[in-house]
């Protein structure tokens, strides 16, 4: 199976900001995945991370602004930027973004960015007030209009003790964005899954207790949404049935929003026929037997109310066991906290699906709500162990596996 990062050449421009330390992890991960990384360090970046550590991890010379003045014979600016497959700026400071938006070329980094004919991805990092400042937002709009790609920033606690948007995206997120770029290139203009209707469930379900309370779980919907994006990018006609999430709507996908398991099942049945169904949602197994029409009040002295739970419909099992309109390929997920393979193998048989993607969701893995996932693909033929990957890479690998399945079916027909 191809890995989009294998033999890719990344030119990583490290700007000045406390988030520069995250680049060390990014370099390590890129190299683990077979990419080569050449680093350019700005003078401000050198205040936060050393040339020595960047050079040690990248296994290459680190270029700095000083090189601009003394070492031009070694490799020209144009060559340095054209020699790469992708330029990544992380952290991209407010100052660097402003210079890029204005097209300045007063030093090595800005010259490289202006001279390149390759795609540029930036990971902004700055104080929340700098990020929300009209000038930065104006520059951001300009950069997007110029075709620059952006990852992050995230919301959170900052080094300056403030809270808000401005934290640089995590290395796993930057890695996923880099990977997405190369996978887009691979399928540019091609639609290998054209004509295939994919139905995907994603996110948690919310099961009401009364008008203000509900039962839910920790699913973020990231894995299901990433699968929808990956399949749509390969040309599939995608229906995504999603429980409540905070994620942006994936591009090129028909999105049906639902709250409860029962609504999810109705939406899935309405979306049939489908060629492939992928149940990635963390559907609540139970709901409250009768949800109160008014808020349950806390009466003084009264004991706590008890909730009676009844089982929800199993969407994966229902789709797998359909007599008519059963999707050709039905794929489930098995979220397990122990005996992952054993439980997943049994779950595949019990639910009647064709493949099951098993993952360890015990709290120490950080899978629930996190960026990374280690999965095992279980089919009738056996088990495949996939490496630790960003959820987006898991999605792309699965999409490729689905493509191979339909290709081999076509070849046999
Ligand atoms: N699933 C579903 N409908 C349900 C419960 C689960 O469609 N009511 C699907 C999930 O989307 C996933 C698979 O079934 O693809 C397995 O979900 P999981 O939570 O791992 O298994 P459960 O059936 O809930 O079994 P258990 O909680 O005993 O592990």
XYZ file of C-alpha atoms and ligand atoms in Angstrom:
442
model
C 0.000 0.000 0.000
C 1.489 3.356 -0.980
C 2.475 5.885 1.630
C 2.083 9.457 0.477
C 5.096 10.661 2.421
C 7.587 8.123 1.133
C 10.495 9.911 -0.618
C 8.799 13.314 -0.409
C 11.095 16.291 0.135
C 9.837 18.822 2.636
C 11.415 22.227 3.121
C 10.529 23.195 6.683
C 10.816 26.868 7.566
C 10.969 27.332 11.326
C 9.809 30.778 12.426
C 10.243 32.461 15.791
C 7.818 31.362 18.459
C 7.623 29.119 21.469
C 5.834 26.532 19.278
C 9.097 26.041 17.353
C 9.910 23.150 19.694
C 7.025 21.186 18.137
C 8.977 21.136 14.865
C 11.398 18.643 16.346
C 8.569 16.156 16.748
C 7.251 17.019 13.278
C 10.639 16.311 11.677
C 10.885 12.989 13.492
C 7.431 11.924 12.344
C 8.011 13.021 8.749
C 11.235 11.053 8.569
C 9.642 7.992 10.170
C 7.163 8.058 7.301
C 9.914 8.137 4.694
C 10.025 11.871 3.882
C 13.255 13.876 3.855
C 13.281 17.201 5.649
C 15.524 20.177 4.958
C 15.240 22.931 7.536
C 15.534 26.686 7.155
C 15.670 28.503 10.486
C 14.860 32.195 10.820
C 16.937 34.339 13.181
C 13.904 34.605 15.497
C 13.371 30.839 15.291
C 16.965 30.303 16.432
C 16.032 31.981 19.724
C 13.685 29.080 20.489
C 15.249 25.974 18.958
C 18.849 25.204 18.095
C 20.396 24.545 14.737
C 22.073 21.533 16.278
C 18.865 19.772 17.320
C 17.140 20.559 14.009
C 20.179 19.343 12.074
C 20.498 16.182 14.152
C 16.855 15.233 13.647
C 16.677 16.184 9.970
C 20.047 14.595 9.206
C 20.864 17.538 6.944
C 22.459 20.965 7.000
C 20.215 23.641 8.539
C 20.019 26.835 6.508
C 19.778 30.211 8.212
C 19.664 33.829 7.160
C 23.421 33.993 7.682
C 23.888 31.503 4.908
C 22.260 34.061 2.655
C 25.292 36.308 3.050
C 28.146 33.853 3.246
C 27.330 30.586 1.595
C 25.398 31.226 -1.599
C 27.742 29.065 -3.595
C 26.629 25.891 -1.799
C 23.067 25.975 -3.042
C 21.081 28.822 -4.579
C 17.812 30.141 -3.158
C 15.856 29.087 -6.146
C 17.313 25.618 -6.051
C 16.621 25.300 -2.335
C 12.924 26.054 -2.769
C 12.465 24.235 -6.075
C 14.233 21.143 -4.833
C 11.386 20.527 -2.379
C 7.994 18.945 -3.035
C 6.311 21.121 -0.416
C 7.239 24.126 1.735
C 5.962 24.117 5.311
C 6.191 27.171 7.552
C 5.858 26.218 11.226
C 5.446 28.225 13.309
C 4.245 30.954 10.952
C 4.434 34.133 13.008
C 2.315 37.236 12.443
C 5.441 38.922 11.088
C 6.185 36.138 8.600
C 2.573 36.045 7.450
C 2.614 39.804 6.897
C 5.818 39.587 4.884
C 4.458 36.732 2.785
C 1.195 38.591 2.146
C 3.122 41.650 1.043
C 5.528 39.658 -1.126
C 8.665 40.890 0.639
C 11.963 39.190 -0.061
C 14.443 40.841 2.295
C 15.982 37.681 3.716
C 16.498 34.021 2.936
C 13.110 32.790 4.157
C 10.980 35.378 2.393
C 13.068 35.003 -0.760
C 12.497 31.261 -0.727
C 8.779 31.732 -0.224
C 8.572 34.189 -3.084
C 10.746 32.157 -5.426
C 8.995 28.842 -5.007
C 6.740 27.194 -7.547
C 5.629 24.591 -4.999
C 2.683 24.557 -2.651
C 3.174 26.269 0.696
C 1.505 25.176 3.937
C 1.654 27.431 6.967
C 0.922 26.629 10.625
C 0.263 29.997 12.283
C 1.180 30.492 15.940
C 0.825 33.706 17.863
C -0.919 35.439 20.731
C -4.723 35.426 20.394
C -4.903 39.221 20.060
C -2.328 39.187 17.293
C -4.243 36.413 15.540
C -7.610 38.177 15.734
C -6.137 41.572 14.812
C -7.625 42.906 11.601
C -4.165 43.189 10.027
C -3.391 39.494 10.572
C -6.843 38.448 9.384
C -6.372 40.646 6.298
C -3.026 38.977 5.634
C -4.589 35.573 6.137
C -7.278 36.340 3.561
C -4.581 37.482 1.142
C -2.521 34.348 1.708
C -5.542 32.114 1.141
C -6.384 34.019 -2.017
C -2.775 33.431 -3.124
C -3.278 29.686 -2.746
C -1.349 29.239 0.491
C -2.708 26.421 2.650
C -3.266 26.865 6.353
C -3.364 24.370 9.224
C -4.604 25.609 12.615
C -4.207 27.560 14.743
C -5.999 25.786 17.569
C -7.783 27.175 20.550
C -6.205 26.707 23.955
C -3.958 27.906 26.716
C -1.009 29.962 25.489
C 2.521 30.423 26.699
C 1.581 34.042 27.517
C -1.129 32.768 29.924
C -3.982 33.884 27.701
C -6.609 31.597 26.227
C -7.951 31.567 22.690
C -7.024 30.861 19.080
C -3.348 31.101 18.287
C -1.782 27.839 19.449
C 0.098 26.159 16.644
C -1.504 22.959 15.296
C -0.047 19.805 16.807
C 2.628 17.889 14.846
C 0.073 15.146 14.062
C -2.291 17.717 12.559
C 0.458 19.304 10.470
C 1.503 15.829 9.350
C -2.094 15.063 8.352
C -2.299 18.305 6.365
C 0.969 17.462 4.572
C -0.319 14.001 3.827
C -3.622 15.386 2.536
C -1.677 17.561 0.107
C 0.184 14.603 -1.371
C -2.901 12.408 -1.519
C -4.742 15.178 -3.391
C -1.887 15.273 -5.897
C -2.175 11.545 -6.390
C -5.830 11.711 -7.369
C -5.755 15.115 -9.053
C -8.158 15.036 -11.953
C -8.871 11.362 -11.337
C -11.979 9.962 -9.756
C -11.251 6.272 -9.201
C -14.354 5.807 -7.035
C -16.723 7.631 -9.392
C -20.105 5.906 -9.422
C -19.620 4.372 -5.955
C -22.122 5.506 -3.311
C -20.609 5.446 0.172
C -22.713 5.764 3.317
C -20.809 6.717 6.454
C -21.914 7.156 10.066
C -19.830 9.391 12.294
C -19.713 11.039 15.705
C -21.542 10.237 18.918
C -25.288 10.078 19.386
C -27.092 12.093 22.038
C -29.906 10.295 23.797
C -32.228 12.702 25.599
C -33.145 12.319 29.267
C -35.255 15.467 29.329
C -35.251 18.688 27.254
C -31.893 19.830 28.724
C -29.985 16.625 29.526
C -28.738 13.740 27.446
C -26.547 10.630 27.483
C -23.503 10.845 25.213
C -19.942 9.599 24.760
C -16.505 11.025 23.990
C -16.458 10.439 20.232
C -15.326 13.505 18.255
C -16.362 12.217 14.813
C -12.845 12.878 13.467
C -12.335 9.362 12.110
C -15.721 9.116 10.371
C -15.444 12.616 8.893
C -11.918 11.886 7.649
C -13.186 8.749 5.897
C -15.960 10.766 4.237
C -13.386 13.321 3.026
C -10.998 10.666 1.727
C -13.716 8.838 -0.227
C -15.156 12.064 -1.648
C -11.691 13.091 -2.789
C -11.464 9.829 -4.723
C -14.705 10.645 -6.506
C -17.217 8.622 -4.456
C -20.713 9.971 -3.954
C -20.680 10.254 -0.149
C -23.586 10.478 2.306
C -22.336 11.252 5.812
C -24.846 10.680 8.608
C -23.382 12.399 11.627
C -24.289 12.804 15.266
C -23.463 16.121 16.993
C -19.798 17.143 16.466
C -17.777 20.362 16.416
C -16.162 19.513 13.099
C -16.457 21.567 9.927
C -18.644 20.051 7.176
C -16.408 17.958 4.909
C -16.220 19.276 1.335
C -18.085 17.493 -1.444
C -20.170 15.341 0.899
C -23.967 15.145 1.495
C -24.276 15.654 5.236
C -27.313 14.475 7.229
C -27.237 15.652 10.824
C -28.935 13.564 13.477
C -29.005 13.446 17.266
C -30.133 10.002 18.349
C -29.405 6.419 17.322
C -32.950 5.999 16.056
C -32.645 9.101 13.864
C -29.287 7.804 12.603
C -30.838 4.528 11.535
C -33.715 6.283 9.731
C -31.254 8.564 7.894
C -29.096 5.583 6.879
C -32.049 3.612 5.581
C -33.224 6.646 3.615
C -29.756 6.944 2.013
C -29.837 3.398 0.579
C -28.943 1.933 -1.831
C -25.227 2.262 -1.181
C -22.270 0.281 -2.485
C -20.306 0.579 0.722
C -21.419 1.415 4.259
C -18.897 2.386 6.915
C -20.207 2.630 10.462
C -17.690 4.765 12.299
C -20.191 6.377 14.681
C -20.003 5.713 18.385
C -23.697 4.988 18.663
C -25.072 4.971 22.209
C -26.040 1.403 22.980
C -28.868 2.462 25.246
C -31.374 5.267 25.565
C -33.703 6.276 28.373
C -37.023 4.443 27.982
C -39.154 7.603 28.128
C -37.541 10.983 27.816
C -39.309 13.541 29.959
C -41.072 16.335 28.112
C -40.238 18.805 30.917
C -36.969 19.305 32.774
C -36.713 16.814 35.645
C -36.699 18.943 38.803
C -34.598 18.349 41.892
C -37.254 18.270 44.624
C -35.911 19.062 48.104
C -35.491 15.889 50.133
C -36.468 13.588 47.254
C -34.082 10.810 46.247
C -32.209 10.917 42.926
C -34.326 9.757 39.991
C -33.407 6.439 38.440
C -33.182 6.052 34.714
C -34.394 2.945 32.962
C -32.432 2.210 29.822
C -33.582 0.337 26.751
C -31.434 -0.884 23.904
C -30.961 1.247 20.793
C -31.128 -0.220 17.289
C -27.770 -1.516 16.046
C -27.195 0.317 12.762
C -24.218 -1.745 11.638
C -25.988 -5.044 12.318
C -29.170 -3.795 10.648
C -27.336 -2.743 7.456
C -25.275 -5.963 7.433
C -28.330 -8.180 7.698
C -30.576 -6.419 5.168
C -32.248 -8.861 2.811
C -32.635 -6.278 0.063
C -30.464 -3.233 -0.542
C -27.589 -4.609 1.588
C -24.521 -2.572 0.621
C -21.980 -4.759 -1.200
C -19.336 -3.982 1.409
C -20.257 -3.248 5.034
C -17.494 -2.061 7.343
C -17.734 -1.600 11.092
C -15.426 -0.276 13.765
C -14.696 -2.074 17.000
C -13.746 0.218 19.829
C -12.207 -1.994 22.485
C -10.320 -1.414 25.707
C -8.930 -4.947 26.103
C -8.443 -8.144 24.021
C -8.826 -5.901 20.966
C -8.420 -8.525 18.227
C -10.369 -11.270 19.957
C -13.352 -9.013 20.596
C -13.212 -7.493 17.117
C -13.139 -10.876 15.391
C -16.200 -11.946 17.395
C -17.918 -8.606 16.695
C -17.467 -8.998 12.936
C -19.220 -12.339 13.007
C -21.919 -11.228 15.426
C -22.822 -8.101 13.478
C -22.517 -9.752 10.073
C -20.325 -7.058 8.498
C -17.589 -7.814 5.965
C -14.673 -5.923 7.503
C -14.072 -4.530 10.922
C -11.559 -1.859 11.839
C -10.481 -2.601 15.387
C -8.958 0.025 17.616
C -7.781 0.251 21.176
C -9.654 3.092 22.850
C -8.392 2.569 26.397
C -7.833 5.995 28.018
C -4.005 5.790 27.874
C -4.076 5.611 24.028
C -5.810 9.032 23.734
C -7.676 7.767 20.633
C -11.087 9.085 21.742
C -11.034 12.742 20.697
C -7.321 12.578 19.785
C -5.532 12.804 16.431
C -3.888 9.415 16.169
C -5.166 5.904 15.817
C -3.648 2.414 15.726
C -5.964 0.022 13.968
C -6.167 -3.562 12.769
C -8.236 -4.386 9.716
C -10.078 -7.660 10.173
C -11.597 -9.373 7.172
C -12.709 -12.926 6.376
C -9.144 -13.473 5.092
C -7.397 -12.483 8.301
C -5.884 -9.539 10.096
C -3.742 -6.596 8.974
C -1.936 -4.479 11.588
C -1.564 -0.855 10.563
C 1.030 1.455 12.165
C 0.217 4.386 14.451
C -1.229 6.946 12.021
C -3.085 10.255 12.106
C -6.829 9.607 11.712
C -6.703 11.170 8.265
C -4.044 8.676 7.155
C -6.132 5.795 8.539
C -9.038 7.160 6.490
C -6.978 7.350 3.317
C -5.609 3.882 3.770
C -9.112 2.534 4.262
C -10.348 4.434 1.197
C -7.559 2.872 -0.858
C -8.428 -0.556 0.468
C -12.078 0.033 -0.564
C -10.909 1.117 -4.020
C -8.827 -2.072 -4.362
C -11.884 -4.115 -3.325
C -14.122 -2.556 -6.019
C -11.327 -2.761 -8.612
C -10.854 -6.474 -8.006
C -14.623 -7.038 -8.153
C -14.699 -5.214 -11.494
C -11.779 -7.284 -12.773
C -13.579 -10.530 -11.823
C -16.886 -9.433 -13.411
N -22.815 0.314 16.111
C -23.999 0.678 15.497
N -25.136 0.824 16.241
C -25.119 0.606 17.557
C -23.912 0.242 18.210
C -22.774 0.111 17.455
O -24.012 0.880 14.279
N -26.235 0.756 18.255
C -21.622 0.114 15.288
C -20.532 1.117 15.467
O -20.679 2.193 14.566
C -19.294 0.278 15.149
C -19.684 -1.102 15.604
O -21.094 -1.115 15.661
O -19.075 0.205 13.770
C -19.149 -1.543 16.932
O -19.368 -0.568 17.898
P -18.817 -0.804 19.372
O -19.256 0.331 20.220
O -17.374 -1.179 19.333
O -19.560 -2.144 19.742
P -20.908 -2.432 20.452
O -21.867 -3.031 19.490
O -21.398 -1.240 21.180
O -20.452 -3.586 21.443
P -19.708 -3.459 22.865
O -20.140 -2.139 23.447
O -20.202 -4.642 23.602
O -18.245 -3.536 22.584
